[in-house]
GROMACS .gro file of C-alpha atoms in nm:
model
  116
    1MET     CA    1 -17.635  -5.221  11.136
    2GLN     CA    2 -18.006  -5.287  10.877
    3ALA     CA    3 -18.021  -5.568  10.671
    4PHE     CA    4 -18.273  -5.617  10.327
    5THR     CA    5 -18.309  -5.872  10.129
    6VAL     CA    6 -18.444  -6.024   9.771
    7ASN     CA    7 -18.522  -6.395   9.659
    8LEU     CA    8 -18.539  -6.393   9.254
    9ALA     CA    9 -18.654  -6.700   9.059
   10SER     CA   10 -18.564  -6.778   8.728
   11ALA     CA   11 -18.799  -7.180   8.662
   12SER     CA   12 -19.050  -7.327   8.427
   13GLY     CA   13 -18.998  -7.117   8.174
   14ALA     CA   14 -18.958  -6.800   8.230
   15GLY     CA   15 -18.620  -6.638   8.119
   16GLY     CA   16 -18.596  -6.407   8.488
   17GLU     CA   17 -18.668  -6.156   8.701
   18THR     CA   18 -18.538  -5.869   8.850
   19ALA     CA   19 -18.616  -5.730   9.216
   20THR     CA   20 -18.516  -5.359   9.391
   21VAL     CA   21 -18.453  -5.331   9.733
   22ASN     CA   22 -18.589  -4.977   9.820
   23LEU     CA   23 -18.385  -4.817  10.111
   24GLY     CA   24 -18.652  -4.542  10.174
   25TYR     CA   25 -18.383  -4.317  10.085
   26ARG     CA   26 -18.109  -4.227   9.964
   27ARG     CA   27 -17.831  -4.402  10.214
   28THR     CA   28 -17.431  -4.552  10.158
   29PHE     CA   29 -17.536  -4.920  10.086
   30TYR     CA   30 -17.292  -5.221  10.013
   31ALA     CA   31 -17.543  -5.412   9.796
   32TRP     CA   32 -17.378  -5.821   9.616
   33CYS     CA   33 -17.596  -6.141   9.513
   34GLN     CA   34 -17.552  -6.450   9.483
   35ILE     CA   35 -17.645  -6.739   9.288
   36THR     CA   36 -17.810  -6.987   9.493
   37VAL     CA   37 -17.928  -7.293   9.260
   38ILE     CA   38 -17.843  -7.395   8.900
   39ASP     CA   39 -18.090  -7.688   8.817
   40SER     CA   40 -18.112  -7.836   8.463
   41PHE     CA   41 -18.403  -7.984   8.265
   42SER     CA   42 -18.220  -8.212   8.047
   43ASP     CA   43 -17.756  -8.168   7.897
   44PHE     CA   44 -17.587  -7.895   8.110
   45ASP     CA   45 -17.412  -7.746   7.789
   46ARG     CA   46 -17.259  -7.513   7.603
   47ASP     CA   47 -17.639  -7.261   7.502
   48ASN     CA   48 -17.714  -7.323   7.906
   49ALA     CA   49 -17.558  -6.995   8.142
   50ALA     CA   50 -17.694  -6.822   8.417
   51ALA     CA   51 -17.606  -6.503   8.558
   52ILE     CA   52 -17.689  -6.236   8.856
   53ASP     CA   53 -17.582  -5.832   8.925
   54ILE     CA   54 -17.674  -5.559   9.033
   55VAL     CA   55 -17.736  -5.349   8.697
   56ARG     CA   56 -17.883  -5.036   8.901
   57VAL     CA   57 -17.849  -4.804   9.160
   58ASP     CA   58 -18.120  -4.529   9.117
   59GLY     CA   59 -18.187  -4.657   8.785
   60ALA     CA   60 -17.865  -4.536   8.689
   61LEU     CA   61 -17.649  -4.853   8.446
   62THR     CA   62 -17.389  -4.999   8.681
   63PRO     CA   63 -17.057  -5.092   8.526
   64TRP     CA   64 -17.092  -5.418   8.266
   65ARG     CA   65 -16.809  -5.688   8.401
   66ALA     CA   66 -16.891  -5.945   8.067
   67ALA     CA   67 -16.987  -5.903   7.784
   68GLY     CA   68 -16.988  -6.120   7.395
   69GLY     CA   69 -16.961  -6.473   7.362
   70ASP     CA   70 -17.335  -6.650   7.283
   71HIS     CA   71 -17.485  -6.460   7.598
   72PHE     CA   72 -17.434  -6.132   7.608
   73GLY     CA   73 -17.474  -5.779   7.415
   74SER     CA   74 -17.140  -5.517   7.272
   75PRO     CA   75 -16.969  -5.374   7.588
   76GLY     CA   76 -17.214  -5.100   7.735
   77ASP     CA   77 -17.525  -5.278   7.621
   78VAL     CA   78 -17.812  -5.315   7.913
   79SER     CA   79 -17.740  -5.727   7.823
   80ASN     CA   80 -17.395  -5.734   7.981
   81VAL     CA   81 -17.371  -5.873   8.398
   82ARG     CA   82 -17.249  -5.584   8.595
   83GLU     CA   83 -17.229  -5.556   8.898
   84GLY     CA   84 -17.187  -5.874   9.136
   85ALA     CA   85 -17.154  -5.643   9.430
   86MET     CA   86 -17.097  -5.303   9.501
   87THR     CA   87 -17.068  -5.007   9.751
   88GLY     CA   88 -17.188  -4.646   9.706
   89VAL     CA   89 -17.518  -4.406   9.762
   90GLY     CA   90 -17.841  -4.456   9.705
   91GLN     CA   91 -18.228  -4.528   9.708
   92ARG     CA   92 -18.286  -4.780   9.535
   93ILE     CA   93 -18.095  -5.096   9.414
   94THR     CA   94 -18.171  -5.358   9.135
   95PHE     CA   95 -18.062  -5.746   9.125
   96ARG     CA   96 -18.135  -5.898   8.779
   97LEU     CA   97 -18.128  -6.269   8.738
   98ARG     CA   98 -18.118  -6.444   8.456
   99ALA     CA   99 -18.098  -6.808   8.250
  100PHE     CA  100 -18.045  -6.845   7.919
  101HIS     CA  101 -18.238  -7.164   7.719
  102LYS     CA  102 -18.483  -7.125   7.952
  103ALA     CA  103 -18.698  -7.401   7.889
  104ASP     CA  104 -18.391  -7.622   8.015
  105LEU     CA  105 -18.331  -7.428   8.275
  106ALA     CA  106 -18.441  -7.303   8.638
  107VAL     CA  107 -18.220  -7.085   8.835
  108LEU     CA  108 -18.176  -6.930   9.193
  109GLY     CA  109 -18.043  -6.626   9.369
  110VAL     CA  110 -18.059  -6.381   9.626
  111GLY     CA  111 -17.998  -5.984   9.639
  112MET     CA  112 -17.845  -5.828   9.915
  113VAL     CA  113 -17.814  -5.544  10.098
  114LEU     CA  114 -17.633  -5.329  10.398
  115VAL     CA  115 -17.643  -5.009  10.520
  116PRO     CA  116 -17.523  -4.842  10.860
   0.00000   0.00000   0.00000
């Protein structure tokens, strides 16, 4: 079994980051992501939020899981939170980490992919 990881950061006022794992060719995979740290520079309140997801596989958007509210779009919008873990077949798995109200919030996360 092979394992791949990518680190993602939203720090120092950056709004977010994407990172792609390229498996080299289409393969069966299991992917997941997690936030490893959230650091508020002032008050962690209603305007702060963070999200990490698997946004695309081979360029196609994954299904959305959260929408609306102060931070996300209408159902189906690309800004919504997508899959947090999934199994599938593909070559390029793209992870996305975002911090909302980024001026006072730093977030770090990791995306992981296992292939048989």
